[in-house]
CSV table of C-alpha atoms in Angstrom, one decimal:
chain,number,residue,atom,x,y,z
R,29,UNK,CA,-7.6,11.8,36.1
R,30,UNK,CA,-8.5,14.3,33.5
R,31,UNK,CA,-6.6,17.9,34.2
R,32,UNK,CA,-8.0,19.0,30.5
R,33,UNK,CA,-11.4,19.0,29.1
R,34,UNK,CA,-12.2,20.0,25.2
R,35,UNK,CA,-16.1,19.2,26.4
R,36,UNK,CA,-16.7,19.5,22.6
R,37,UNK,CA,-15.5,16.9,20.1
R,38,UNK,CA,-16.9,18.7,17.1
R,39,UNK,CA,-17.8,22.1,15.8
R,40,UNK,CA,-19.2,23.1,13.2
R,41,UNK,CA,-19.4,27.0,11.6
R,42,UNK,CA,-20.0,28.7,8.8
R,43,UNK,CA,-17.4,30.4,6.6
R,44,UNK,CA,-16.9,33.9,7.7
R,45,UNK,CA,-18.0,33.3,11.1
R,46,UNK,CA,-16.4,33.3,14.2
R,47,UNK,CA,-15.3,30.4,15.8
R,48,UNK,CA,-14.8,29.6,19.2
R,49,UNK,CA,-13.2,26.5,21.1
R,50,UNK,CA,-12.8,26.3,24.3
R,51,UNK,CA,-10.6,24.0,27.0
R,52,UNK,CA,-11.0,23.8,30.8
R,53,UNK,CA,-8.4,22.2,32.9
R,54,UNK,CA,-7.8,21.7,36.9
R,55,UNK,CA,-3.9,21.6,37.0
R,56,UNK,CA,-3.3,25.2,38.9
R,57,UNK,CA,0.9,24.6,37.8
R,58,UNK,CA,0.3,24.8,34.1
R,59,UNK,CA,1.9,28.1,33.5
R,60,UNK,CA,2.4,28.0,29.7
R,61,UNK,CA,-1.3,27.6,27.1
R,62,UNK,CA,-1.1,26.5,23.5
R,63,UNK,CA,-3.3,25.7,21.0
R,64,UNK,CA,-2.2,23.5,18.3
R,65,UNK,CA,-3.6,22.5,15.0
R,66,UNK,CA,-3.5,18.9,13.2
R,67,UNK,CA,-4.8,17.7,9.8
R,68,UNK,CA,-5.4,13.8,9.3
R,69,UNK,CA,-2.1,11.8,8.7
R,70,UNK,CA,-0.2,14.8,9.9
R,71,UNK,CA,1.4,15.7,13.2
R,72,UNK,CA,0.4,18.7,15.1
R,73,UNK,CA,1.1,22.0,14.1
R,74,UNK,CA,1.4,24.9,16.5
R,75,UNK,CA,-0.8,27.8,16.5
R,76,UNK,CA,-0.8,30.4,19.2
R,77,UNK,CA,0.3,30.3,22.6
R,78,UNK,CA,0.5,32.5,25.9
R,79,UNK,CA,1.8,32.6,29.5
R,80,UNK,CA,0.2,32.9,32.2
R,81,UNK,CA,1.3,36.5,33.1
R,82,UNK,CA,-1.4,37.5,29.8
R,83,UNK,CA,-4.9,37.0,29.4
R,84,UNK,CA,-4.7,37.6,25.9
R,85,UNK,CA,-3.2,37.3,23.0
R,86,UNK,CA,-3.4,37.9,19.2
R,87,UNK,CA,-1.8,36.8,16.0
R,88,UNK,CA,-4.2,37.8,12.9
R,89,UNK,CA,-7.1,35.7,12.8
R,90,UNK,CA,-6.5,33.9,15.8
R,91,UNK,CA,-6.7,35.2,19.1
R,92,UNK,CA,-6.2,33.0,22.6
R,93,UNK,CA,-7.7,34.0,25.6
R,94,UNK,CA,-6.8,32.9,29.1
R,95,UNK,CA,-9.3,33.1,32.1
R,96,UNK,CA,-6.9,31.8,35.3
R,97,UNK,CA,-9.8,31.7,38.1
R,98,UNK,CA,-11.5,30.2,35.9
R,99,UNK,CA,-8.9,28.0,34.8
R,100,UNK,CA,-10.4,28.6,31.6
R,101,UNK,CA,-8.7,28.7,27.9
R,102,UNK,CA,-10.3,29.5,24.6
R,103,UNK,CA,-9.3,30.3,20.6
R,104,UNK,CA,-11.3,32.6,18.5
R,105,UNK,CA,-10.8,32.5,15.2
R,106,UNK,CA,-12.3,35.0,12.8
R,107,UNK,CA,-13.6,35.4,10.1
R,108,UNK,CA,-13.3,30.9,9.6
R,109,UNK,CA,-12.0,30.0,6.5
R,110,UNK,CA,-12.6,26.9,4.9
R,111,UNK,CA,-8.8,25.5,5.2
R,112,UNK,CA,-9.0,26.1,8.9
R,113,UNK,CA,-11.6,22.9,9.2
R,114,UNK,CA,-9.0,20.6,11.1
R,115,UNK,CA,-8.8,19.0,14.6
R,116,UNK,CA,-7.5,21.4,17.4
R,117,UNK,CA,-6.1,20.7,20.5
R,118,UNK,CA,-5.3,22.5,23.7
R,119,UNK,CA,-2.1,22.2,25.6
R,120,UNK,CA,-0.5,23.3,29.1
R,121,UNK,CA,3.0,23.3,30.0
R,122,UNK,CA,4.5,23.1,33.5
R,123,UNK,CA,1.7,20.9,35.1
R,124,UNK,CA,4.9,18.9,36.9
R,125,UNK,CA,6.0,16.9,33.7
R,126,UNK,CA,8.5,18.1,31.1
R,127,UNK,CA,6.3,17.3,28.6
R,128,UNK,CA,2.7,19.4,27.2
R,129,UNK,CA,-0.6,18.0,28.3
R,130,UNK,CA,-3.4,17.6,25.9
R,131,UNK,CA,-6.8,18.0,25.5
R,132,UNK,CA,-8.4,15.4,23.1
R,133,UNK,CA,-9.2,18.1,20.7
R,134,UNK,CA,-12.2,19.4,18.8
R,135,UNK,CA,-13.0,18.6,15.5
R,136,UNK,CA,-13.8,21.7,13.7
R,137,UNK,CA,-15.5,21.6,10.4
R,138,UNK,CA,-15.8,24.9,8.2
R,139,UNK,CA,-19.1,24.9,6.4
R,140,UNK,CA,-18.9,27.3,3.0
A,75,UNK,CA,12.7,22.5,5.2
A,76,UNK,CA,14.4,21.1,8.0
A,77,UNK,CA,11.3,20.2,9.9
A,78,UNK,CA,11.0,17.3,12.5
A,79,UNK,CA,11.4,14.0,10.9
A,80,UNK,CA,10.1,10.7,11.5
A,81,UNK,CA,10.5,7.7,10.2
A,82,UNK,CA,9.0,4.8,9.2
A,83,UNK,CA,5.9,6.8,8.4
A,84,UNK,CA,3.9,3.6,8.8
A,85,UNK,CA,5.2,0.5,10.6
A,86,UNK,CA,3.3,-2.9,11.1
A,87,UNK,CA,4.6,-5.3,13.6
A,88,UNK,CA,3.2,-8.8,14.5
A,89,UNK,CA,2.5,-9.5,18.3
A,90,UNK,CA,6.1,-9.9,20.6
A,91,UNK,CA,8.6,-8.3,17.7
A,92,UNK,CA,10.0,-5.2,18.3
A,93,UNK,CA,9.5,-2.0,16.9
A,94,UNK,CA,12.0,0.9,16.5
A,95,UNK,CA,11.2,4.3,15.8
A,96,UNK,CA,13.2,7.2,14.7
A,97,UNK,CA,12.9,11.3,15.1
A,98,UNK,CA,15.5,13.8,13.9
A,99,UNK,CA,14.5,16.9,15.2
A,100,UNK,CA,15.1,20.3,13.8
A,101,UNK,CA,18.1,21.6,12.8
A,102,UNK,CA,19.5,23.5,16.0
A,103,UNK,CA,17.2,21.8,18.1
A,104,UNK,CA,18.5,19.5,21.2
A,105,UNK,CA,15.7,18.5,23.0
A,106,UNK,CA,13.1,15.9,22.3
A,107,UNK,CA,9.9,14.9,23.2
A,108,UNK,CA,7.8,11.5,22.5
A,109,UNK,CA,4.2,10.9,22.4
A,110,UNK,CA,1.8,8.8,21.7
A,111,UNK,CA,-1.9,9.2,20.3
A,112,UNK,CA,-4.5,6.6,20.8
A,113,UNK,CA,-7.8,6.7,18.7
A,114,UNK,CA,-9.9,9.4,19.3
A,115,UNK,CA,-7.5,10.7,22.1
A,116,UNK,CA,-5.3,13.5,22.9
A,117,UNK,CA,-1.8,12.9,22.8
A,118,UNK,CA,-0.1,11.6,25.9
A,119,UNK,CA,3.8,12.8,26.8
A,120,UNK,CA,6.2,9.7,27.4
A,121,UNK,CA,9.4,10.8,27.7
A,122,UNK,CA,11.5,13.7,27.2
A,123,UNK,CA,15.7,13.8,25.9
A,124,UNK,CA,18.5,15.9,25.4
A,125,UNK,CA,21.6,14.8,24.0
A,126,UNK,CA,22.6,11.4,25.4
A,127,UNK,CA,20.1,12.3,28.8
A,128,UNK,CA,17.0,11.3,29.8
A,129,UNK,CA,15.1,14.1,31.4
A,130,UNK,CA,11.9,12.9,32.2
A,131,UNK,CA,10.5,9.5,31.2
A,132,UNK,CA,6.9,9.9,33.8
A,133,UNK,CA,5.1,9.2,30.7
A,134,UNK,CA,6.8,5.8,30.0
A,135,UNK,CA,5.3,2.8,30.4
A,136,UNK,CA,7.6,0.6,32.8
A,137,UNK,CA,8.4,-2.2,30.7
A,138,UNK,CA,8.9,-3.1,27.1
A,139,UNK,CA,9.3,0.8,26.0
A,140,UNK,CA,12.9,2.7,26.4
A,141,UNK,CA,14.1,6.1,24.2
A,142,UNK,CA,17.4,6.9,23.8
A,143,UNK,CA,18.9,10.1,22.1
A,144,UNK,CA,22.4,9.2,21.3
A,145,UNK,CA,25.3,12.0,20.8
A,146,UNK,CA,25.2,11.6,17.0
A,147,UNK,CA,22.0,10.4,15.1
A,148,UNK,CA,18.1,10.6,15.4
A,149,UNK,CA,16.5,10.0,18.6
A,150,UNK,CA,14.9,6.1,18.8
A,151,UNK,CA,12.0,5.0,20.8
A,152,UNK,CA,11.7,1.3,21.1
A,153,UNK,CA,9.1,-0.9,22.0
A,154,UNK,CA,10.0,-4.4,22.5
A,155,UNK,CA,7.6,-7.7,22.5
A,156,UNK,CA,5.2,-5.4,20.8
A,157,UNK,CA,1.2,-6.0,21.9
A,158,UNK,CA,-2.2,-5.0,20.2
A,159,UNK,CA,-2.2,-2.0,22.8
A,160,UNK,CA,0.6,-0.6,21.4
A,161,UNK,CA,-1.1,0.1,18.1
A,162,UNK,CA,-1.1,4.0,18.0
A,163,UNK,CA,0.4,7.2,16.4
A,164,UNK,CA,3.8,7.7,17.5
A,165,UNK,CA,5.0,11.9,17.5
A,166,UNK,CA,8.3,13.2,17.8
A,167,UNK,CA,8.6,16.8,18.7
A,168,UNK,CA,11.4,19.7,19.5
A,169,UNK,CA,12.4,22.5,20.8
A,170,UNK,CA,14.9,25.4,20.8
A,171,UNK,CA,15.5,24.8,24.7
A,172,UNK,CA,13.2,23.3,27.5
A,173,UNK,CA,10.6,24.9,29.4
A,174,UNK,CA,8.0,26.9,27.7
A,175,UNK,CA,9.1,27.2,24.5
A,176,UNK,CA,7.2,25.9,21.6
A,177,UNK,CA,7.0,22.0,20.6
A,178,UNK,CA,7.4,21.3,16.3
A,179,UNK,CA,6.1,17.9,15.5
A,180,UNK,CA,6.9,15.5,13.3
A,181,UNK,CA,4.5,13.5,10.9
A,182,UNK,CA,4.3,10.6,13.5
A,183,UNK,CA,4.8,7.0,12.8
A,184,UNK,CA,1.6,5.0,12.6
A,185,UNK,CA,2.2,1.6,14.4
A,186,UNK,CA,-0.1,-1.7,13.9
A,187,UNK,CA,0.2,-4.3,15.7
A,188,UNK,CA,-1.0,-7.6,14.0
């Protein structure tokens, strides 16, 4: 049972560019959307977040958006820099389980 | 930087020992969370601890695993009679208070199971 999809495993852009990943999900509790970030070896590191009164929001190069009838999230990140090439992963809070739910993230890859 | 820490950074375990893991979380932080990451997965919640309590353990397997997040000292998550399945990344995370509020992860603790 798979309440988030990241439908791409790897993404690859060019420096400067804007990149876009993307996460669907079927859980109509999560109330609560983060994006996190992770380098190899490391744990994750968070990124941006928002609730689900907003359908945006923005800090610097990243901005989240939120699509709720679509049950749609997303992270643009512009312009792409070449230390942003990492593995990102969506998560949703308050799908009935203290814990975050993850996606299985999306390798994004920074070409110069 | 009083981060999330986790230690061992790397622990290898042959087949029915047990394996102990530790998290300290950040400083002013009283609630813990434990997942786990198999290869080329997301990570999965386990179980989730304040101080001496255990909130929600859904994500727990049934046997072998238990947490515990004692009044003084890091939180432990143990796995006893350890089994090739349970070779995976092991991440500790925290927060300010429970609900919504942001999650800060540890390193993780790589676990092999021989």
């Amino acid at each position: 049972d798979q309440q988030v999809k990241q439908n791409s495993p790897s993404l690859s852009v060019q420096e400067g560019r804007i990149s876009i990943l993307n996460c669907d999900y079927t859980n109509s509790m999560f109330d609560y959307f983060l994006w996190y970030k992770k380098y190899p070896a490391e744990g994750p590191t968070f990124l941006i977040s928002i609730s689900s009164i907003k359908d945006k929001n923005e800090d610097g190069r990243f901005t989240v958006f939120l699509n709720k009838s679509a049950k749609h999230l997303s992270l643009h990140i512009v312009p792409s820099q070449p230390g942003d090439s990492a593995v990102y992963f969506c998560a949703f809070s308050g799908g009935g389980a203290d814990g975050l739910t993850f996606g299985k993230g999306t390798h994004l890859i920074i070409q110069p | 930087n009083a981060g999330v820490m986790q230690n061992p950074r790397h622990l290898v375990r042959r087949r029915g020992q047990e394996a102990r893991l530790r998290c300290s979380p950040m400083k002013g932080h009283s609630h813990v969370y434990w997942y786990r990451q198999l290869p080329e997965e997301g990570l999965k919640f386990m179980v989730y601890l304040q101080k001496e309590n255990i909130i929600d353990e859904s994500g727990m397997p049934k046997e072998r695993f238990s947490a515990e997040f004692p009044k003084e000292g890091p939180s432990i998550l143990r796995i006893q009679q350890v089994v090739r399945g349970d070779s995976a990344a092991y991440f500790c995370a925290s927060s300010l208070t429970d609900g919504y509020n942001e999650q800060f992860f540890g390193p993780g603790t790589r676990l092999t199971v021989l």
